XYZ file of C-alpha atoms in Angstrom:
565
model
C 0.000 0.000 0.000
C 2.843 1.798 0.328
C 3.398 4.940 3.249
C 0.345 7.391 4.020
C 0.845 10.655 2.208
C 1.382 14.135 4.218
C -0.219 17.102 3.115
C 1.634 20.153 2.843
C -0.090 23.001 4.936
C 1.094 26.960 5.238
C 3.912 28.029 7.747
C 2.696 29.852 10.300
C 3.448 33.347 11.150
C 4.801 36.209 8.386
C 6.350 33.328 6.206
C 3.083 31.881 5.551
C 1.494 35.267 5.062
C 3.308 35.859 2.718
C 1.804 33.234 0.385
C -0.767 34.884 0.108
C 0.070 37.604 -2.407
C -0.042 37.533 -6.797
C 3.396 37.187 -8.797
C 4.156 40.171 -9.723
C 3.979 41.299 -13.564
C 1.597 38.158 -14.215
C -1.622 38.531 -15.035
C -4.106 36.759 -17.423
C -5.392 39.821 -19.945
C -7.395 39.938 -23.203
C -5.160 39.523 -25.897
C -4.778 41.565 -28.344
C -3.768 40.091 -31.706
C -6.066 37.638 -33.717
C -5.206 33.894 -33.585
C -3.698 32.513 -36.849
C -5.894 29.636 -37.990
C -3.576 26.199 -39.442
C -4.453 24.851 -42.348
C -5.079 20.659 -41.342
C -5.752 17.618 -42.922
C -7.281 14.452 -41.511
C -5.339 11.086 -42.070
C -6.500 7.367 -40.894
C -3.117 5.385 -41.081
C -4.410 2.560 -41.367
C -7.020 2.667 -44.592
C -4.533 5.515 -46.067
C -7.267 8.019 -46.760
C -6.397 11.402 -46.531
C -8.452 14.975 -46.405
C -8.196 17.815 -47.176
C -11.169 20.381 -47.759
C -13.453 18.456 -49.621
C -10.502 16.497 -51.155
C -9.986 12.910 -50.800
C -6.184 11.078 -51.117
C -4.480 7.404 -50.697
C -1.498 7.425 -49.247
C 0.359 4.084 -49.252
C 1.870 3.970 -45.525
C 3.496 0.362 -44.819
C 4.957 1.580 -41.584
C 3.250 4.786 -40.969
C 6.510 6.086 -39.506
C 6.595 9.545 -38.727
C 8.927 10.083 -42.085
C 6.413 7.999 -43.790
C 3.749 10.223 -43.198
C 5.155 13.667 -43.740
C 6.707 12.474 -47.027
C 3.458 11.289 -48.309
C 1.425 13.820 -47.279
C 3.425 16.724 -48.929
C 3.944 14.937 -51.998
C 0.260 15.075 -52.276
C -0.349 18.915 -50.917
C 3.386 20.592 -52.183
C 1.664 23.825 -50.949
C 2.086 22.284 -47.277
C -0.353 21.452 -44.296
C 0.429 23.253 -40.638
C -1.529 20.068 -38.950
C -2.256 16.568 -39.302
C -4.875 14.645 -37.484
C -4.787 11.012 -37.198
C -8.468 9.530 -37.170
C -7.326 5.995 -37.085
C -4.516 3.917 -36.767
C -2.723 4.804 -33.871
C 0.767 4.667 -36.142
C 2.820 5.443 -32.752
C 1.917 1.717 -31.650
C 2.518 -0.420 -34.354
C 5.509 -1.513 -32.456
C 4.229 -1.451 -28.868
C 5.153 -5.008 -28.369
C 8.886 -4.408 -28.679
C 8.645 -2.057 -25.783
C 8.129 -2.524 -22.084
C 5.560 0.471 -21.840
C 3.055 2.335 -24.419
C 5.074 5.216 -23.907
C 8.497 3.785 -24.551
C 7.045 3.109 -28.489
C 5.375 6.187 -28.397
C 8.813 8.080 -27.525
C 10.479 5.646 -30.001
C 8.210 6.750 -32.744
C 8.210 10.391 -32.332
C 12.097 10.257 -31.979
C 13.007 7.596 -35.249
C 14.563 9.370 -37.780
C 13.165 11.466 -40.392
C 15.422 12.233 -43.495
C 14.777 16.399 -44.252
C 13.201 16.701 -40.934
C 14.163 17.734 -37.375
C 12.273 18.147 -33.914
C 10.523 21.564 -34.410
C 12.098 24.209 -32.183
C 9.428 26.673 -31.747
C 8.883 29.797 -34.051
C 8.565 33.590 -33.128
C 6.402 33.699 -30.363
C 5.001 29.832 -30.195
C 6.196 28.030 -26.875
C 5.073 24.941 -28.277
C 8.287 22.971 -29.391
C 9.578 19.575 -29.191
C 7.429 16.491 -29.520
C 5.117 15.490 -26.543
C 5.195 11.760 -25.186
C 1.361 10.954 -24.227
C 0.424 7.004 -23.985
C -2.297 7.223 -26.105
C -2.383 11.313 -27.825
C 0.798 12.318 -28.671
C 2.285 14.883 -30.270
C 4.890 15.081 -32.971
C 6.126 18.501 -33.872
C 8.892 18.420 -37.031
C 10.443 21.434 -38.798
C 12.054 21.252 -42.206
C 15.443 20.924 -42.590
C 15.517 24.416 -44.311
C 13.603 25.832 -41.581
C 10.647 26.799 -44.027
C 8.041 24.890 -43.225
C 6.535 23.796 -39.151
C 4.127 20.617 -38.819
C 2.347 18.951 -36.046
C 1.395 15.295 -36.093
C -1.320 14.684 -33.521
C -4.738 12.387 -32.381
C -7.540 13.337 -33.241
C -8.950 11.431 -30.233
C -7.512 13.604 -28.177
C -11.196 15.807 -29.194
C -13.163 12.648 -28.821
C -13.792 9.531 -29.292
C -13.121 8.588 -33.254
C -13.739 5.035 -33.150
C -15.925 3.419 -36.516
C -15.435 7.330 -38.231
C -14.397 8.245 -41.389
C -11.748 10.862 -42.181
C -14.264 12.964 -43.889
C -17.149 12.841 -41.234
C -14.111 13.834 -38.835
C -13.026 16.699 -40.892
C -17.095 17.967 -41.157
C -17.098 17.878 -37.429
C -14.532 20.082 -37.150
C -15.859 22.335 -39.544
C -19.165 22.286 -37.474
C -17.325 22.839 -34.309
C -15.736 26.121 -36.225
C -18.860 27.593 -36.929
C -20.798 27.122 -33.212
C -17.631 28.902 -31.810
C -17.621 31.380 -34.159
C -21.293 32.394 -33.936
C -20.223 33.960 -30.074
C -16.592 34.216 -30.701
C -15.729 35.897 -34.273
C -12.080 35.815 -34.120
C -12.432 32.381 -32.852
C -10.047 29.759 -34.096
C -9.448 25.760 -33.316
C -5.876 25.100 -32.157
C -4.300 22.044 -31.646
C -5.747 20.825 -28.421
C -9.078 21.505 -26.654
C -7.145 22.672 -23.433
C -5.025 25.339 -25.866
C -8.301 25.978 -27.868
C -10.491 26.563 -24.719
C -7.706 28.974 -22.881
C -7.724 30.671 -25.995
C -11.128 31.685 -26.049
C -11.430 31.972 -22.374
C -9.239 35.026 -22.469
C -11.294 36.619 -25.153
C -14.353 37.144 -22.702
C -11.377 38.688 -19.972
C -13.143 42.073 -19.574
C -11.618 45.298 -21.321
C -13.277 47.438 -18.891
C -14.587 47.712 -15.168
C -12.292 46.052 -12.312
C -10.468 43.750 -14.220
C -9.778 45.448 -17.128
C -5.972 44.599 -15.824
C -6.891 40.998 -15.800
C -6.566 38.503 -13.652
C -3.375 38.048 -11.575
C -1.970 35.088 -10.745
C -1.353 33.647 -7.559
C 2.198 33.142 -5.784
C 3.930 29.896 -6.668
C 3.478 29.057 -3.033
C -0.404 28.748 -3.250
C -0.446 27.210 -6.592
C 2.141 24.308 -5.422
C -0.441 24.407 -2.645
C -3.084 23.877 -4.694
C -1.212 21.314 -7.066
C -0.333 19.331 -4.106
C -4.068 19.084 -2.166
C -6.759 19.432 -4.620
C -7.476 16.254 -6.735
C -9.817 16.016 -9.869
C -12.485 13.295 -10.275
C -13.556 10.926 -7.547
C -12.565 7.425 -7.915
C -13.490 5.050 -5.556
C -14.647 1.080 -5.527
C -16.615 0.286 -2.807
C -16.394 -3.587 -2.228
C -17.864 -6.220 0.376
C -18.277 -6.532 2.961
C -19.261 -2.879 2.975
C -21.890 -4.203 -0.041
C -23.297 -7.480 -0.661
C -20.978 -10.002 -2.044
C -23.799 -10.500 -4.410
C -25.878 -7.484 -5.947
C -29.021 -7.329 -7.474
C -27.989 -5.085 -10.374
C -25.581 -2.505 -11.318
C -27.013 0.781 -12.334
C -25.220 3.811 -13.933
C -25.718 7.355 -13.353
C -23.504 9.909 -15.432
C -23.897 13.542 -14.885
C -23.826 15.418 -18.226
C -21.844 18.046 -19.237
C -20.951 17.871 -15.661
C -18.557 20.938 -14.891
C -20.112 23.043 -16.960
C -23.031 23.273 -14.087
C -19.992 24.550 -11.744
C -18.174 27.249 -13.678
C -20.948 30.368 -12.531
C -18.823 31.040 -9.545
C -14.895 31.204 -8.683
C -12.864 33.362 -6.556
C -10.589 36.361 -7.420
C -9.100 38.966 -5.655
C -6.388 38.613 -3.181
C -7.044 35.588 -1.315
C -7.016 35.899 2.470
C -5.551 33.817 4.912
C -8.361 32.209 7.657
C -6.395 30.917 10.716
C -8.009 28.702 13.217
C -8.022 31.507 15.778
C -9.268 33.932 12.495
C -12.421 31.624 11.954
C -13.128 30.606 15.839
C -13.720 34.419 15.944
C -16.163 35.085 13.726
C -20.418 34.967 14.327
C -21.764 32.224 13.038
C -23.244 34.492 10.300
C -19.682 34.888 8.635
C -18.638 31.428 9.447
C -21.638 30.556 7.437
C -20.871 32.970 4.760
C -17.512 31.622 4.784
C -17.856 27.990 4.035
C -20.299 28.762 1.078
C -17.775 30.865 -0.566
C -14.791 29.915 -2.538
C -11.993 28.774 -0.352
C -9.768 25.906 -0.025
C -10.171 25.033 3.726
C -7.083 22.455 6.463
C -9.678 20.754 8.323
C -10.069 18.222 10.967
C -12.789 15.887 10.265
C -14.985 13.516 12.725
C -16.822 10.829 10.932
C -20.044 10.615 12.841
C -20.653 8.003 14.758
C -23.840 6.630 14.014
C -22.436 7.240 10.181
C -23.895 4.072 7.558
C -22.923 6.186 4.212
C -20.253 6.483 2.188
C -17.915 9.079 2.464
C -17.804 12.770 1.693
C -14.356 14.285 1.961
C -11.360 13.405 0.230
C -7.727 12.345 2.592
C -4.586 11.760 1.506
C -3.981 8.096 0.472
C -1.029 6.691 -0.328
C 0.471 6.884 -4.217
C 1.148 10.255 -5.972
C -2.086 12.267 -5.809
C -4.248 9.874 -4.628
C -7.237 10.219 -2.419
C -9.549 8.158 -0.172
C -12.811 8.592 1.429
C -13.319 7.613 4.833
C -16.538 6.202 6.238
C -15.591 4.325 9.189
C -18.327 6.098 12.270
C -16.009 7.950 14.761
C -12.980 7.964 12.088
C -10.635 11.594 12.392
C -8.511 12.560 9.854
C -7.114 15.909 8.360
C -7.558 17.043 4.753
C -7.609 20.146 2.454
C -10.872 20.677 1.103
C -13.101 22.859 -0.932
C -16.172 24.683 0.305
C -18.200 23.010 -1.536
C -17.173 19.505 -0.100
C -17.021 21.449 3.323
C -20.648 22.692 2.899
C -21.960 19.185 1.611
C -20.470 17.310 5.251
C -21.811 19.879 7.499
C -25.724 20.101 5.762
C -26.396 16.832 3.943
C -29.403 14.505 4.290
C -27.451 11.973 6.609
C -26.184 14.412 8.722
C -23.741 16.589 10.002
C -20.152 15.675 10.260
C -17.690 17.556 12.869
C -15.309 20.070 11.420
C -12.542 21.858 12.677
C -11.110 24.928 10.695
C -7.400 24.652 11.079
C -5.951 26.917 8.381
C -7.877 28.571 5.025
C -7.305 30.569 1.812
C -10.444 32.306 0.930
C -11.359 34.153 -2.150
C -14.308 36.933 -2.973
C -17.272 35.671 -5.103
C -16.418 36.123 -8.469
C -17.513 35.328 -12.201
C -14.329 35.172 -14.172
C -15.658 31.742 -16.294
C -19.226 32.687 -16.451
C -19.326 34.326 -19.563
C -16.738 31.611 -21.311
C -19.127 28.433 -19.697
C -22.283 29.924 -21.173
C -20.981 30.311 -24.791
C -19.424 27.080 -24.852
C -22.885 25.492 -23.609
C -24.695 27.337 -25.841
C -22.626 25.848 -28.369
C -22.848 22.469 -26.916
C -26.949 22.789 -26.720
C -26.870 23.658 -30.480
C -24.583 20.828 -31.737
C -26.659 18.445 -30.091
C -29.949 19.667 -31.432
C -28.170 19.440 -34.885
C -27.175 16.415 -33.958
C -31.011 15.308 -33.339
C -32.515 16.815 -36.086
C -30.021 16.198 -39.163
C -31.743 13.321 -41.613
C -28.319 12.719 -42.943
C -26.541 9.987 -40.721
C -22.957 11.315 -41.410
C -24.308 14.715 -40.721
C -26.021 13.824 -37.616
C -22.532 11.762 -36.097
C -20.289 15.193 -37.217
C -22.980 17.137 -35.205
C -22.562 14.559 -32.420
C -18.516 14.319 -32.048
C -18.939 18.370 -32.731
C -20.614 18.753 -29.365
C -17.960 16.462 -27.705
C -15.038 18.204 -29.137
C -17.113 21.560 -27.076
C -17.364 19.417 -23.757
C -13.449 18.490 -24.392
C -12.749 22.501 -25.052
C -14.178 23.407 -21.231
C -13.057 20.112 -19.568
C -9.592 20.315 -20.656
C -9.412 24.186 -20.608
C -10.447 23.668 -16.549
C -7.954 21.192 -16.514
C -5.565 23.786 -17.595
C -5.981 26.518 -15.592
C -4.679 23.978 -12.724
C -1.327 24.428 -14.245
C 0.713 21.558 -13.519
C 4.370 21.518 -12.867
C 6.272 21.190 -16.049
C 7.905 18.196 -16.899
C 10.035 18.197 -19.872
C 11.218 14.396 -22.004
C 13.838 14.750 -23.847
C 16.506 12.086 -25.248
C 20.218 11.132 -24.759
C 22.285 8.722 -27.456
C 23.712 5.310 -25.097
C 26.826 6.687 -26.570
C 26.571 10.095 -24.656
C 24.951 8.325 -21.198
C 26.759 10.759 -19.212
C 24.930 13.760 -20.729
C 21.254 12.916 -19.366
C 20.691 15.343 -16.498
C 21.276 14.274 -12.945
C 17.671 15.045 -12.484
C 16.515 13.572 -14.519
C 14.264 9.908 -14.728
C 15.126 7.503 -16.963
C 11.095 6.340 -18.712
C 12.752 4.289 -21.494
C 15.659 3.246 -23.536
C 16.633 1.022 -26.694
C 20.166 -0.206 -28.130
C 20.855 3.446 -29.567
C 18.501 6.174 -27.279
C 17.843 6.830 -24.163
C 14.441 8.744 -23.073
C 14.223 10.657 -19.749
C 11.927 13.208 -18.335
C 12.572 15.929 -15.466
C 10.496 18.449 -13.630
C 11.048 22.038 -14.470
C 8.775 23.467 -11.752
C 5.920 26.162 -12.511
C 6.495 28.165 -15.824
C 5.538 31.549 -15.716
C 1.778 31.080 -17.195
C -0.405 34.348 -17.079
C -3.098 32.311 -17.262
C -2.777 29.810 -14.472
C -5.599 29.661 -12.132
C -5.533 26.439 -9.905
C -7.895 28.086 -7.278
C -10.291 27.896 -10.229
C -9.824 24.619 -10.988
C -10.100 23.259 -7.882
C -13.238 25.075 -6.853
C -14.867 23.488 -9.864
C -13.606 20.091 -9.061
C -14.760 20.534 -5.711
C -18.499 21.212 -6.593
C -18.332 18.312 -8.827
C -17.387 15.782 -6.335
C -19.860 17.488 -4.063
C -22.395 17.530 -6.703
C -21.870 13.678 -6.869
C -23.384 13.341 -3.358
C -26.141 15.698 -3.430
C -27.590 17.914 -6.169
C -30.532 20.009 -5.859
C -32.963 20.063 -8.879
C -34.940 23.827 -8.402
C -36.894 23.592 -10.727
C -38.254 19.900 -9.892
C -38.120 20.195 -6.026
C -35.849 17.509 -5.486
C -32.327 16.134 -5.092
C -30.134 13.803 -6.476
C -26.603 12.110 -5.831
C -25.417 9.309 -4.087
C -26.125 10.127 -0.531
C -29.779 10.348 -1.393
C -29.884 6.527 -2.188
C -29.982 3.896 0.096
C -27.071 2.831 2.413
C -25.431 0.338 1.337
C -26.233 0.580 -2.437
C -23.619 2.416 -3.702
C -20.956 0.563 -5.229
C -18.529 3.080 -7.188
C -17.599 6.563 -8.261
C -15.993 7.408 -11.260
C -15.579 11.267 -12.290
C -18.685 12.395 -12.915
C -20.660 8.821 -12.864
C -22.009 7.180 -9.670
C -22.856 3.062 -10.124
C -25.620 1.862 -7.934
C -27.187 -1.434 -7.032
C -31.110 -0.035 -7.823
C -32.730 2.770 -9.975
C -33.620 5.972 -8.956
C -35.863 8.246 -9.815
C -33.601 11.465 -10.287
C -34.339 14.000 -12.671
C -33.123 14.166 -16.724
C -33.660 17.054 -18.982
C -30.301 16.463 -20.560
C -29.052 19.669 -18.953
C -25.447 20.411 -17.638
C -25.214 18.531 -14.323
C -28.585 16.357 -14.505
C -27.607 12.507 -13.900
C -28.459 10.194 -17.329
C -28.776 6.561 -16.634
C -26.320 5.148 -18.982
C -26.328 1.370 -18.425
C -28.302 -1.099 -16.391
C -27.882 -4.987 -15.616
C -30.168 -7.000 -13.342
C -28.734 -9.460 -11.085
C -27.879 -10.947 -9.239
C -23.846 -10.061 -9.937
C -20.863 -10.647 -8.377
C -19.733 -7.651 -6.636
C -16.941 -6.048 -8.667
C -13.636 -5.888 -6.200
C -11.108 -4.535 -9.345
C -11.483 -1.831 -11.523
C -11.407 -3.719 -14.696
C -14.567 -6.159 -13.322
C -16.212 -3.036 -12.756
C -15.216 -1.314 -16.460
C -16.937 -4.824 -17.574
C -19.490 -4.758 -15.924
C -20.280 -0.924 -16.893
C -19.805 -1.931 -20.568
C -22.169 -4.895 -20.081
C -24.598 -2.514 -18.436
C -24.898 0.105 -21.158
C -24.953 -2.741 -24.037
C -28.024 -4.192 -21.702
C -29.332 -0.765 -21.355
C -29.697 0.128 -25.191
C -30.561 -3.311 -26.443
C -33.695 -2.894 -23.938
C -34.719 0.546 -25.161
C -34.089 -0.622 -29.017
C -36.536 -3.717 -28.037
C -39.377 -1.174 -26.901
């Protein structure tokens, strides 16, 4: 299991205090140029068919090597592409069996040579240089040998799923995706990856006038470590007997739409202020109230009830690099960094209250900096999917469909980018040069002639990193996944409003459940679809991969039933 993980926390006194402060000269600000557009093509390495516009190619690719490809797609376009988009194929794996790990061929791949080619180093103001090693979406990035002409080779899965689609209904979904963005943003333009597209046009609704017409600072490197180091993502958690029965009567599955687009209406800005224990003990009730439904990141210590019979609602440290667990045990303490959100949802759910003590805080004013970005982009979600309903033409109606996922990538991924990670750079060493590979550097892979390494490189200076965003809208997801208040219906849904003892696994935004329930869908951000059900009775899943089978069965059981009706 390995050794429990300690959270960092703030030091106390004036070197704590002064965390809590903005780097200076960094600020996330409208831009003001227009985005260049890159002219793409869409390639399926496999069949060979490549397009372009409303052209259609064969390429003849017996290896689809990196060389392969560029060669044969510039024979056919001489004028020269900017990006190409695999649909199919997966070329970067063809040789995943001579390697030890996916991404040791995937680093193989993107580093085997390529005759009047070299690793793209960046041009005029474009950070993005070198390849990048991903498992499953990488990226190549190749420069000529003349220096004229700068290509990326990416996935198009890394937009959505691609799986049984042509090149051409690929390329129309893109083009569809285009024009929803443009019809709120007119200088809008798709980049290379939903997180760089959806930054992109998040700082094109950063306010020109009024109070932040300076934009939004960032926070000290401190607090975003901070915030790196103690606020997770998704919740993922497999609940197994005896805690549930060793046999269940069925497996149901409830995924929340859209999900953290319901979440993005409120995040803090400002100078954040530090809440001490003493701070917070000395407040009314009234602004300890106020407090905890605001948007702060809160060091608590937390008392499982004891009559507790539920599954858990905060997140501790477990051990493993970022990973979390949720406690349940009646009269369990443990302390934690968590969100409001999560905070609020402990002390005022249906089961009960759970005892918190404030030890330290970071707390934000009530602000709207994503409001204005969230509603365009689910506007333009609501409108691919009605296009999606209403097309008669199949292709039409499946370019509509991945069009609306490519929109839920854009605000998932640009959340997920605002949390800034610490930079990690790969990078290669010949066997011949061993000594050169920085000292701190990891060693992820190596053949007879390369080795591959990666090192941290610590926070870059990103004027548009916002954990405290991120993990405010993380927060209310994982929240949201316990208890969700419907307005407009009078009711509530989430996992602490079924039975104890029923709930048998959280995954992101889904919750699996032994029996139905009869929550609330108007296929809006947030509202919980059921997505698969089976009927038992079924072994309880105790591994992740006997419950991904058991989902798939589920939602294969699910639509067979509904196509039967």
């Amino acid at each position: 299991m390995g050794e429990q993980r300690t959270l960092p926390g703030i030091p106390q006194g004036p070197d704590g205090d002064r965390w809590f402060a903005h780097t200076a000269n960094l600020a996330s600000t409208h831009p003001n140029f227009t985005q260049q557009a890159r002219s793409m093509v869409f390639l399926d390495t496999d069949a060979g068919i490549l397009v372009h516009r409303d052209q259609t190619f064969r390429l003849d690719l017996p290896t689809a090597s990196a060389a392969e490809i560029l060669n044969a797609v510039f024979h056919v376009l001489p004028g020269g592409v900017e990006r190409i988009y695999i649909t199919a194929g997966a070329p970067w794996h063809r040789q995943a069996d001579q390697h030890p790990f996916l991404k040791d061929a995937v680093a193989a791949w993107l580093n085997a040579p390529t005759p009047g080619w070299r690793t793209d180093t960046g041009r005029g103001k474009d950070r993005m240089a070198g390849h990048f090693v991903h498992p499953r979406n990488p990226v190549g990035r190749y420069q000529r040998a003349d220096g004229e002409q700068h290509v990326e080779i990416r996935s198009a899965g890394e937009w959505f799923d691609t799986e049984g689609a042509e090149p051409a209904v690929i390329r129309d979904a893109f083009v569809l995706l285009w024009k929803a963005l443009r019809h709120h943003w007119p200088d809008a333009v798709i980049m290379g990856s939903p997180s760089q597209t959806g930054r992109d046009l998040w700082t094109r609704t950063i306010p020109t006038k009024g109070q932040y017409a300076d934009g939004y600072p960032v926070l000290s490197e401190e607090l975003r470590g901070l915030f790196h180091a103690t606020a997770g993502q998704g919740r993922t958690e497999l609940i197994t007997p005896p805690r549930v029965p060793e046999q269940l009567p069925g497996l149901v599955e409830y995924d929340r739409t859209f999900a953290y687009a319901k979440h993005t209406w409120k995040s803090g800005v400002g100078t954040p202020r530090r809440v001490t224990a003493a701070t917070f003990a000395s407040w009314s009730e009234k602004e300890q109230t106020k407090a905890l439904f605001g948007c702060g990141h809160w060091y608590v210590r937390v008392t499982v009830p004891d009559i507790w019979n539920h599954v858990g609602i905060l997140p501790a440290p477990a051990p493993g690099d970022r990973a979390w667990r949720y406690p349940a045990t009646p009269g369990a303490t443990f302390t934690t960094w968590a969100g409001s959100p999560e905070i609020h949802t402990a002390l005022s759910n249906p089961r009960g209250p759970w005892e918190i003590e404030i030890l330290d805080g970071i707390l934000f004013d009530d602000g709207k900096p994503l409001d204005d970005w969230s509603k365009k982009l689910k506007e333009a979600w609501a409108s691919l999917n009605a296009q999606a309903d209403l097309n008669g033409d199949p292709a039409q109606r499946t370019a509509a469909h991945l069009a609306s996922r490519a929109v839920r990538a854009i605000l998932l991924y640009g959340i997920g980018a605002f949390a800034q990670r610490p930079r990690t750079v790969t990078g290669t060493t010949p066997r011949t040069h061993e000594r050169d590979v920085p000292p701190d550097a990891e060693i992820i892979g190596f053949d007879d002639d390369t080795i591959t390494w990666q090192r941290p490189t610590g926070f870059t200076r990103d004027p548009n990193a916002h954990p405290e965003w991120a993990a405010h809208i993380w927060s209310s997801a994982r929240a949201a996944l316990l208890s969700q208040r419907h307005r407009d219906d009078d009711t509530y849904a989430g996992a602490l409003h079924a039975p104890p003892g029923t709930v048998i696994a959280f995954r992101t935004d889904a919750v699996y459940l032994t029996q139905p329930q009869n929550w609330p869908y108007h296929g809006q951000p947030g509202d919980y679809l059921n997505k698969g059900h089976l009927t038992g009775p079924i072994p309880a899943p105790t591994t992740e991969d006997e419950l991904l089978a058991l989902r798939d069965n589920g939602r294969t059981s699910l639509h067979t039933n509904k196509a039967n009706l």
